[in-house]
Short mmCIF file of C-alpha atoms and ligand atoms in Angstrom, two decimals:
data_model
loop_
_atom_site.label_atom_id
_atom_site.label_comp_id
_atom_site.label_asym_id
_atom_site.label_seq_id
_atom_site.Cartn_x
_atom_site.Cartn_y
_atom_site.Cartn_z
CA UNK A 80 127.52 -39.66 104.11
CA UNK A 81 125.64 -36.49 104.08
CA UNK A 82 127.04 -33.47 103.70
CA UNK A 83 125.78 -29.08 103.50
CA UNK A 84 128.14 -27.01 101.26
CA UNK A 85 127.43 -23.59 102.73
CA UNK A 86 129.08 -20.72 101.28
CA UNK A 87 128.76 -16.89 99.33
CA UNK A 88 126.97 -16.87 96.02
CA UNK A 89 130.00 -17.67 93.85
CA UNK A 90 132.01 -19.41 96.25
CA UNK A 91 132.14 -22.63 94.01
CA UNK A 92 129.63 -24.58 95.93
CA UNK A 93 128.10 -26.05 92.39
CA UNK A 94 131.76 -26.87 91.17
CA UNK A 95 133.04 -28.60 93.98
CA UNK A 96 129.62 -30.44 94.79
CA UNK A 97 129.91 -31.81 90.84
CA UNK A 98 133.52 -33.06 91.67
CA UNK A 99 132.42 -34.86 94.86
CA UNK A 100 129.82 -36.73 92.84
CA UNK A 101 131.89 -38.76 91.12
CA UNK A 102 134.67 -38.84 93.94
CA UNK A 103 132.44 -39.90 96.65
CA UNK A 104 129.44 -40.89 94.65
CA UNK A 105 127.41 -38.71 96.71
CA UNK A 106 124.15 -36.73 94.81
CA UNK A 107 124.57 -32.76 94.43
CA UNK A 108 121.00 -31.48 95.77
CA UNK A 109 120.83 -27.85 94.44
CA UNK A 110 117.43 -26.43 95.23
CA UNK A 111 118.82 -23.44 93.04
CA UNK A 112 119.02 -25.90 90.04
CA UNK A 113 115.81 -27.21 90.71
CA UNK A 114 114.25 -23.76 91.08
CA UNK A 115 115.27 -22.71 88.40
CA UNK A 116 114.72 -26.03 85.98
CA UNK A 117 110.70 -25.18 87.82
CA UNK A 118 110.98 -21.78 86.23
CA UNK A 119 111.79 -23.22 82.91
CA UNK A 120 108.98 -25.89 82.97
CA UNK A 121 106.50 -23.36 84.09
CA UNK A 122 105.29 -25.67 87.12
CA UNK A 123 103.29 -24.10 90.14
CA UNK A 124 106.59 -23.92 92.48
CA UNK A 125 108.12 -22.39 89.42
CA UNK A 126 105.44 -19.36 89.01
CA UNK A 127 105.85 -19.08 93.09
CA UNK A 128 109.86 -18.33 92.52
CA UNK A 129 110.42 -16.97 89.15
CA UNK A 130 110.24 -13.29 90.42
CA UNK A 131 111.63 -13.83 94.11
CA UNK A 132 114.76 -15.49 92.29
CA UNK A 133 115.27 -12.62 89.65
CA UNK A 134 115.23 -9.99 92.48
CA UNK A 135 117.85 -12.05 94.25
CA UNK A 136 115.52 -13.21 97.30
CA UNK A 137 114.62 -16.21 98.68
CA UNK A 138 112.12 -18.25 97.66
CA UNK A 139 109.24 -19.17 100.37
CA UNK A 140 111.21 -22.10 103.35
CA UNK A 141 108.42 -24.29 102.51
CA UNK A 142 108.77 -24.33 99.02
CA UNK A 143 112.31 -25.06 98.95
CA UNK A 144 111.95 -27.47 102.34
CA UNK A 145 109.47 -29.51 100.36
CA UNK A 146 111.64 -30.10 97.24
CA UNK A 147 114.32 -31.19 99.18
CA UNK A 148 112.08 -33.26 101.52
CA UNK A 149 110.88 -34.89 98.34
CA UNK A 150 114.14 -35.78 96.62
CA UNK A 151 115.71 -37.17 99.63
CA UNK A 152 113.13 -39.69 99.45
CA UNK A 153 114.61 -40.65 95.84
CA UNK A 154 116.94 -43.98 95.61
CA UNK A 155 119.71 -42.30 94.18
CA UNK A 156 120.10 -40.40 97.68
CA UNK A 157 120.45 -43.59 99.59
CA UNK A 158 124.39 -43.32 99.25
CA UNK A 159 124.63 -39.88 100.44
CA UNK A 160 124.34 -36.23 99.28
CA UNK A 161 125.31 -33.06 99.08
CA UNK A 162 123.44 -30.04 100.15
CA UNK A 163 124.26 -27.08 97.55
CA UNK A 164 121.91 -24.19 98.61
CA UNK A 165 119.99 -25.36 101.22
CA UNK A 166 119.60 -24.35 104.29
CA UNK A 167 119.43 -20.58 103.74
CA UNK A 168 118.20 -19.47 107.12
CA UNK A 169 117.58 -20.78 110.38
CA UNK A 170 113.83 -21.95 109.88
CA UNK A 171 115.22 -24.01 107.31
CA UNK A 172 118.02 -25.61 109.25
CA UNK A 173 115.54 -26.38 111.90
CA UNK A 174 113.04 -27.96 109.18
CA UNK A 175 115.91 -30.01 107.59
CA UNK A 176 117.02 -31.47 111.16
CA UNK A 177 113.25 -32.77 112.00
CA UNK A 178 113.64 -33.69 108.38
CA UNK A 179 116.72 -35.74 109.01
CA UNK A 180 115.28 -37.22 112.22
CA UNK A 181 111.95 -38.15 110.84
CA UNK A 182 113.82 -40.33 108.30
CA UNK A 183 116.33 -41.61 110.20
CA UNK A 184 119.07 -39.81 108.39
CA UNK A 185 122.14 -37.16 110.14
CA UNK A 186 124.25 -34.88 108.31
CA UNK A 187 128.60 -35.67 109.28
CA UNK A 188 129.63 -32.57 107.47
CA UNK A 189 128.67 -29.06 107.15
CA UNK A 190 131.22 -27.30 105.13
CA UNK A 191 131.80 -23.32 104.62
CA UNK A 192 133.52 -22.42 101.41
CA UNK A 193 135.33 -19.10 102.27
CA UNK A 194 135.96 -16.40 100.20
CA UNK A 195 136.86 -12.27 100.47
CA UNK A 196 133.07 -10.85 99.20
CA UNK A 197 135.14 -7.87 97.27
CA UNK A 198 135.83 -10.83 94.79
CA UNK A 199 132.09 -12.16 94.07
CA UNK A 200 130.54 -9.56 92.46
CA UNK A 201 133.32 -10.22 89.71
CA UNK A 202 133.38 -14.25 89.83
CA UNK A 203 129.29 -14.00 89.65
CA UNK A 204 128.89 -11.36 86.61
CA UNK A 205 131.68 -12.81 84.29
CA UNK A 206 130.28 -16.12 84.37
CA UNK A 207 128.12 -18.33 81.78
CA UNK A 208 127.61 -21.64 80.85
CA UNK A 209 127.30 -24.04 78.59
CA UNK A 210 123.20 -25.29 78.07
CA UNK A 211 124.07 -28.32 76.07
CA UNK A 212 127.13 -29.81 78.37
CA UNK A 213 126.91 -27.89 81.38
CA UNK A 214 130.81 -26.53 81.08
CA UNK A 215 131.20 -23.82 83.50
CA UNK A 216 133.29 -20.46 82.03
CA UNK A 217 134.04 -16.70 83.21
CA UNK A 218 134.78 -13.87 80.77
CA UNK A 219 138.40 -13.23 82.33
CA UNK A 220 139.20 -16.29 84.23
CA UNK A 221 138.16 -18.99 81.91
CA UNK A 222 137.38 -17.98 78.73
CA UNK A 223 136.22 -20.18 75.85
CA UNK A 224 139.41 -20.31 73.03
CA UNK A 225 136.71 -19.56 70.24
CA UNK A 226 134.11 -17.15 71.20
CA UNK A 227 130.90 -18.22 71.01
CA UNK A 228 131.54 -21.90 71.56
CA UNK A 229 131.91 -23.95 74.28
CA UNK A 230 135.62 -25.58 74.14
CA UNK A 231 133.84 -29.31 75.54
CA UNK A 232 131.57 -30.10 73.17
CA UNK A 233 131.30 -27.35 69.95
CA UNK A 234 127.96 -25.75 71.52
CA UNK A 235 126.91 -22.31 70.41
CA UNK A 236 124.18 -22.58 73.53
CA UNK A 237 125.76 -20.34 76.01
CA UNK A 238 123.79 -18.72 78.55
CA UNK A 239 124.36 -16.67 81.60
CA UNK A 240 121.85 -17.08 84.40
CA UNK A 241 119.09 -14.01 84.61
CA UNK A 242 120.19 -13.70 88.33
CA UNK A 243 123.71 -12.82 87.47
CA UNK A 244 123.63 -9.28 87.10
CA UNK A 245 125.24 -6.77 89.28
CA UNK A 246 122.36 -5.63 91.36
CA UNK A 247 120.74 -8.74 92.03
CA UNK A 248 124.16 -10.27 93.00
CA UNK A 249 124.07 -7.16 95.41
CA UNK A 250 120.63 -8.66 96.44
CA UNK A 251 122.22 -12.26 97.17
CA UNK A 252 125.18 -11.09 98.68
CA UNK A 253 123.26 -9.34 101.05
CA UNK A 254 120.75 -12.05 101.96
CA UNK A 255 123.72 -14.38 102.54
CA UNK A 256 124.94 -12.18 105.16
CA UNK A 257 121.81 -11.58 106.98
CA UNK A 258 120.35 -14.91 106.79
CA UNK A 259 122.96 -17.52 105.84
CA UNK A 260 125.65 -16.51 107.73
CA UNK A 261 123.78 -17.03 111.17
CA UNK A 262 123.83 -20.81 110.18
CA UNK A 263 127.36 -21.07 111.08
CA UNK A 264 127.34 -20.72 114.57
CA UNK A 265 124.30 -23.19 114.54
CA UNK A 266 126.46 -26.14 112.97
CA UNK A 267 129.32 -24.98 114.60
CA UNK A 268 127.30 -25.29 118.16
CA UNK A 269 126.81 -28.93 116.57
CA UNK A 270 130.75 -29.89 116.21
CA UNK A 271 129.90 -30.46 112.79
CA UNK A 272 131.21 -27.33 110.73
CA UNK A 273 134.15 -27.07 108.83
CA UNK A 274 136.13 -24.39 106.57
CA UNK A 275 137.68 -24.59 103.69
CA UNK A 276 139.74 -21.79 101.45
CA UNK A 277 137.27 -20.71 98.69
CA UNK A 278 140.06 -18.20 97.17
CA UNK A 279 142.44 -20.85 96.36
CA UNK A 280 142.75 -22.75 93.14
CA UNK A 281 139.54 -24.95 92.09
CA UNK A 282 142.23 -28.06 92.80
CA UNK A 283 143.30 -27.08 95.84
CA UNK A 284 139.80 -27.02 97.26
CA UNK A 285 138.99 -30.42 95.76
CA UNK A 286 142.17 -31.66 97.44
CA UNK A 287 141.18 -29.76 101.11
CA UNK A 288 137.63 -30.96 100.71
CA UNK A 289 139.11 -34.77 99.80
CA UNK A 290 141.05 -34.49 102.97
CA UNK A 291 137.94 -33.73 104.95
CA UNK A 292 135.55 -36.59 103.74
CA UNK A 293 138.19 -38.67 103.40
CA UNK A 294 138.94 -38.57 107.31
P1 ADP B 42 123.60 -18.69 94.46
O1 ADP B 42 123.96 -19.49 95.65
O2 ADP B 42 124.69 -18.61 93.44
O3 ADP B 42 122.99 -17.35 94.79
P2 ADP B 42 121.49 -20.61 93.74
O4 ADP B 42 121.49 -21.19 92.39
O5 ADP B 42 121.82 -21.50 94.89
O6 ADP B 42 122.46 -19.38 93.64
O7 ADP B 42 120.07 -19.93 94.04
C1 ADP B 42 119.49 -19.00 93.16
C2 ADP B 42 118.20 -18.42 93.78
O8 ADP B 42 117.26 -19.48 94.04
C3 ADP B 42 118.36 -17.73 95.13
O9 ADP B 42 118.79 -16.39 95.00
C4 ADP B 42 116.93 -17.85 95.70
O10 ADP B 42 116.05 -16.93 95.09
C5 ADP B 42 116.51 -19.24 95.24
N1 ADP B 42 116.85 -20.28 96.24
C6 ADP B 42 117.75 -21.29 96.06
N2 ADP B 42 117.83 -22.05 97.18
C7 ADP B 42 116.95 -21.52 98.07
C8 ADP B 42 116.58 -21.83 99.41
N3 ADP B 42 117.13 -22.85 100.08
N4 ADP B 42 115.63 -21.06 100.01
C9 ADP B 42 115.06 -20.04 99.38
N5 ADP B 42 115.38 -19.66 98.12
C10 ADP B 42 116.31 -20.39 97.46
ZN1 ZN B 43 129.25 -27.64 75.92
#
């Protein structure tokens, strides 16, 4: 099963994708994760994004189509995966169908993660996370008990992403809008999308999102 999580920066794509990898044993595929581990290693895709990312635009389609062409490819992907950031527009929808078709593959589920925009700006800024164990936390919804440290594994390596500041979350917000949202129609046209409540509790949209693949 292959599956697109579409949704707002800070809808709680990245959280819910991690939760279906070990539910479904599907593979989270977050081209932001691996833009952003290309920053850190200094590679020639990660020169290309470093600035685009910090401004809060995209990175070039086939950049970000070739990664994910690439990975796909990878044996882990053979049971299934998870789209977290990708597509962004409609050139890259249209490169990851000939994409699909060229390998023989077809996606059963594309999923929006709804939420009220008022609320992101908020959800985005106040979070961080740990580098050593990956625990995600949020200044006023889910602190850490001992500031400084990172409640799962005693780690003093807390970071905050450099693209989670209140302007370039303006940026993002805005680019979702403009060139994301379009997308729905397009998978909708396809009998393919579905919607889930991205406001409600992180358990309630693991159960809704259970109830989908599960069907
Ligand atoms: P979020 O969805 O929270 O904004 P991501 O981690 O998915 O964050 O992406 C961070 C940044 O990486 C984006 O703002 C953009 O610059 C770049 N990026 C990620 N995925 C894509 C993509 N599919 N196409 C172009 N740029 C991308
Ligand atoms: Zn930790």
């Amino acid at each position: 099963m292959n599956i697109i999580l579409l949704g707002a920066p800070g809808a709680g794509k990245g959280t819910q994708a991690k939760m279906l990898e070990d539910k479904f044993g599907l593979v989270q595929l977050s081209t932001g994760d691996m833009l952003r581990a290309a920053v850190a290693a200094g590679t020639e895709v990660g020169k290309v994004a470093k600035d685009l990312m910090e401004a809060g635009e995209l990175v070039p389609d086939e950049v970000v189509v070739g990664i994910i062409s690439d990975r796909v490819d990878e044996e882990d992907c053979k049971g299934g995966f998870i789209l977290d950031g990708f597509p962004r527009n409609t050139a890259q929808a249209e490169a990851l169908d000939a994409m699909l078709e060229e390998k023989g593959l077809s996606l059963q589920h594309v999923i929006e993660m709804k939420v009220n925009p008022d609320i992101l700006v908020e959800r985005i800024t106040g979070r961080f996370s740990c580098g050593d164990c990956g625990a995600g936390y949020h200044d006023i919804y889910k602190p850490v008990s001992k500031e400084g440290t990172c409640d799962e594994c005693g780690s003093t390596n807390l970071n905050r992403r450099k693209d989670d500041n209140e302007e370039t979350v303006r940026s993002r917000l805005e680019v979702y809008s403009n060139e994301t949202e379009p997308l729905l129609p397009y998978y909708q046209g396809k009998g393919i999308l579905r919607q889930v409540d991205g406001m409600a509790s992180m358990d309630a949209v693991a159960e809704e999102l259970n109830a989908i693949l599960s069907a």
